[in-house]
Amino acid sequence: MISTLLMANVLAGSRMALVANRNMATDDELVALFLRKDDEEAFEVLVRRYQDRIFSLAISILGYGRESEAEDVTQEVFVDLFRTLRSFRQECAFSTWFYRLARNRIIDHQRRIVRRESRRDSNAQAMSSEDEMRADPLSAVVASQRHAQLLSLIERLPALQRITLHLYYWQEQSTAEIAELLELKPNTVKSYLFRARQSLAAALGGEASHD
């Protein structure tokens, strides 16, 4: 008879081989494993494969200095993925479907932040406006209005234009890197950037800058 220790070693070896196979599996194979067998280890491989990219996407939308909130919303995205993965119909690539889910969740989170901080900033601005006006009345008014107008205009841009704008200027990623992250063609990214700059320039009464 096979000894208990030998059996344990065989099972452990088989398990290691299975885990290794999961790590080499495609996204579609991992999704199929999870859907057919409730294979949570397959889901964990998907998490490890995408967590850095989703965190980067969250930072690009939420902005610098929001690493803690980006971590929170990244976790929320994967909770959403676990709950909704059975609705994935494989009509497109998993990455495309997942990025769409992630973008929607992160944008919703960003809107909550904007509403919360808008209330807070309006109170802070009211308290500091008198001192700023004393120092330089005209410059203070112009700078404050210009900055607020720009932020408001950026928030009203279509989602993908706003995201590519954040990635390009705040994250300093190239159009090729943005294209890979968002599953877009590089020329499509350039088009989004161009349209975003044109929209902002037209609204601000200036001219769009060129690369």
Short mmCIF file of C-alpha atoms in Angstrom, two decimals, residues 21-183:
data_model
loop_
_atom_site.label_atom_id
_atom_site.label_comp_id
_atom_site.label_asym_id
_atom_site.label_seq_id
_atom_site.Cartn_x
_atom_site.Cartn_y
_atom_site.Cartn_z
CA ASN A 21 -1.00 25.25 -15.16
CA ARG A 22 -3.45 27.88 -13.96
CA ASN A 23 -0.72 30.49 -14.00
CA MET A 24 -0.01 29.63 -17.64
CA ALA A 25 -3.69 29.47 -18.61
CA THR A 26 -5.30 32.12 -20.77
CA ASP A 27 -7.92 34.47 -19.36
CA ASP A 28 -10.67 32.52 -21.12
CA GLU A 29 -9.44 29.23 -19.65
CA LEU A 30 -9.38 30.71 -16.14
CA VAL A 31 -12.87 32.13 -16.56
CA ALA A 32 -14.12 28.75 -17.79
CA LEU A 33 -12.59 27.00 -14.78
CA PHE A 34 -14.24 29.43 -12.41
CA LEU A 35 -17.64 29.21 -14.09
CA ARG A 36 -17.68 25.42 -14.46
CA LYS A 37 -16.15 24.41 -11.15
CA ASP A 38 -16.32 27.48 -8.89
CA ASP A 39 -12.53 27.32 -8.99
CA GLU A 40 -11.50 30.13 -6.65
CA GLU A 41 -7.80 29.57 -7.36
CA ALA A 42 -8.44 30.33 -11.03
CA PHE A 43 -10.11 33.56 -9.92
CA GLU A 44 -7.09 34.39 -7.73
CA VAL A 45 -4.84 34.07 -10.79
CA LEU A 46 -7.03 36.61 -12.59
CA VAL A 47 -6.73 38.94 -9.61
CA ARG A 48 -2.93 38.70 -9.57
CA ARG A 49 -2.82 39.15 -13.35
CA TYR A 50 -4.91 42.32 -13.38
CA GLN A 51 -4.55 43.99 -9.98
CA ASP A 52 -1.65 46.28 -10.93
CA ARG A 53 -3.34 47.39 -14.13
CA ILE A 54 -6.64 48.11 -12.39
CA PHE A 55 -4.84 50.05 -9.65
CA SER A 56 -3.04 52.08 -12.33
CA LEU A 57 -6.36 52.76 -14.02
CA ALA A 58 -7.83 53.89 -10.70
CA ILE A 59 -4.93 56.29 -10.10
CA SER A 60 -5.32 57.67 -13.61
CA ILE A 61 -8.97 58.49 -12.99
CA LEU A 62 -8.84 59.55 -9.34
CA GLY A 63 -5.55 61.44 -9.67
CA TYR A 64 -2.29 61.60 -7.74
CA GLY A 65 -2.42 61.65 -3.95
CA ARG A 66 -5.36 59.25 -3.88
CA GLU A 67 -3.46 55.99 -3.58
CA SER A 68 -5.49 54.89 -0.56
CA GLU A 69 -8.80 55.46 -2.33
CA ALA A 70 -7.40 53.80 -5.46
CA GLU A 71 -6.59 50.70 -3.40
CA ASP A 72 -10.11 50.69 -1.95
CA VAL A 73 -11.84 50.99 -5.30
CA THR A 74 -9.51 48.36 -6.82
CA GLN A 75 -10.73 45.94 -4.17
CA GLU A 76 -14.32 46.93 -4.96
CA VAL A 77 -13.70 46.20 -8.64
CA PHE A 78 -12.58 42.65 -7.90
CA VAL A 79 -15.54 42.11 -5.57
CA ASP A 80 -17.76 43.23 -8.45
CA LEU A 81 -15.89 40.86 -10.78
CA PHE A 82 -16.47 37.91 -8.44
CA ARG A 83 -20.18 38.72 -8.23
CA THR A 84 -20.78 39.40 -11.92
CA LEU A 85 -18.36 37.11 -13.73
CA ARG A 86 -21.21 34.69 -14.52
CA SER A 87 -22.80 37.41 -16.64
CA PHE A 88 -19.77 37.44 -18.96
CA ARG A 89 -21.04 36.05 -22.27
CA GLN A 90 -17.66 35.86 -24.01
CA GLU A 91 -18.92 38.07 -26.84
CA CYS A 92 -15.68 40.07 -26.52
CA ALA A 93 -12.29 39.55 -24.91
CA PHE A 94 -12.40 39.14 -21.14
CA SER A 95 -9.98 42.06 -20.71
CA THR A 96 -12.27 44.37 -22.70
CA TRP A 97 -15.31 43.38 -20.65
CA PHE A 98 -13.41 43.64 -17.38
CA TYR A 99 -11.90 47.06 -18.13
CA ARG A 100 -15.37 48.34 -18.94
CA LEU A 101 -16.63 47.07 -15.58
CA ALA A 102 -13.62 48.57 -13.79
CA ARG A 103 -13.93 51.95 -15.51
CA ASN A 104 -17.60 52.23 -14.57
CA ARG A 105 -16.95 51.39 -10.93
CA ILE A 106 -13.99 53.79 -10.65
CA ILE A 107 -15.85 56.62 -12.38
CA ASP A 108 -18.78 56.15 -9.99
CA HIS A 109 -16.32 56.34 -7.11
CA GLN A 110 -14.77 59.49 -8.56
CA ARG A 111 -18.19 61.17 -8.83
CA ARG A 112 -18.78 60.53 -5.13
CA ILE A 113 -15.40 62.09 -4.36
CA VAL A 114 -16.16 65.14 -6.50
CA ARG A 115 -19.51 65.71 -4.79
CA ARG A 116 -17.97 65.30 -1.35
CA GLU A 117 -15.01 67.57 -2.01
CA SER A 118 -17.10 70.16 -3.82
CA ARG A 119 -19.05 70.75 -0.63
CA ARG A 120 -15.88 70.84 1.45
CA ASP A 121 -13.98 73.10 -0.95
CA SER A 122 -16.82 75.60 -1.20
CA ASN A 123 -16.65 76.07 2.55
CA ALA A 124 -12.85 76.39 2.53
CA GLN A 125 -12.93 78.81 -0.39
CA ALA A 126 -15.40 81.04 1.37
CA MET A 127 -13.09 81.24 4.39
CA SER A 128 -9.94 82.06 2.40
CA SER A 129 -11.34 84.32 -0.30
CA GLU A 130 -11.15 87.49 1.80
CA ASP A 131 -7.40 87.09 2.46
CA GLU A 132 -6.70 86.32 -1.20
CA MET A 133 -8.62 89.36 -2.34
CA ARG A 134 -6.61 91.60 -0.04
CA ALA A 135 -3.32 90.26 -1.41
CA ASP A 136 -4.15 90.59 -5.11
CA PRO A 137 -7.85 91.04 -5.86
CA LEU A 138 -7.80 90.70 -9.66
CA SER A 139 -5.30 87.83 -9.90
CA ALA A 140 -7.02 85.90 -7.14
CA VAL A 141 -10.40 86.07 -8.83
CA VAL A 142 -9.06 85.19 -12.29
CA ALA A 143 -6.91 82.28 -11.06
CA SER A 144 -9.67 80.85 -8.91
CA GLN A 145 -12.28 81.06 -11.64
CA ARG A 146 -9.94 79.66 -14.30
CA HIS A 147 -8.91 76.70 -12.16
CA ALA A 148 -12.47 75.88 -11.13
CA GLN A 149 -13.66 76.20 -14.71
CA LEU A 150 -10.95 73.88 -16.01
CA LEU A 151 -11.70 71.20 -13.40
CA SER A 152 -15.40 71.45 -14.15
CA LEU A 153 -14.79 71.12 -17.89
CA ILE A 154 -12.55 68.08 -17.43
CA GLU A 155 -15.20 66.38 -15.33
CA ARG A 156 -17.77 66.92 -18.10
CA LEU A 157 -15.62 65.32 -20.80
CA PRO A 158 -16.72 61.89 -22.08
CA ALA A 159 -15.30 59.18 -19.83
CA LEU A 160 -12.62 57.84 -22.18
CA GLN A 161 -11.44 61.33 -23.10
CA ARG A 162 -11.11 62.21 -19.42
CA ILE A 163 -9.30 58.96 -18.61
CA THR A 164 -6.81 59.29 -21.47
CA LEU A 165 -6.20 62.91 -20.46
CA HIS A 166 -5.40 61.86 -16.89
CA LEU A 167 -3.16 59.01 -18.01
CA TYR A 168 -1.26 61.20 -20.48
CA TYR A 169 -0.73 64.33 -18.38
CA TRP A 170 -0.98 63.17 -14.77
CA GLN A 171 0.43 59.65 -15.14
CA GLU A 172 2.80 60.71 -17.95
CA GLN A 173 2.09 57.51 -19.90
CA SER A 174 2.70 57.30 -23.62
CA THR A 175 -0.12 56.79 -26.09
CA ALA A 176 1.11 53.21 -26.63
CA GLU A 177 0.96 52.49 -22.89
CA ILE A 178 -2.51 54.00 -22.63
CA ALA A 179 -3.67 51.96 -25.61
CA GLU A 180 -2.47 48.75 -23.95
CA LEU A 181 -4.08 49.63 -20.61
CA LEU A 182 -7.45 50.57 -22.10
CA GLU A 183 -7.45 47.95 -24.89
#
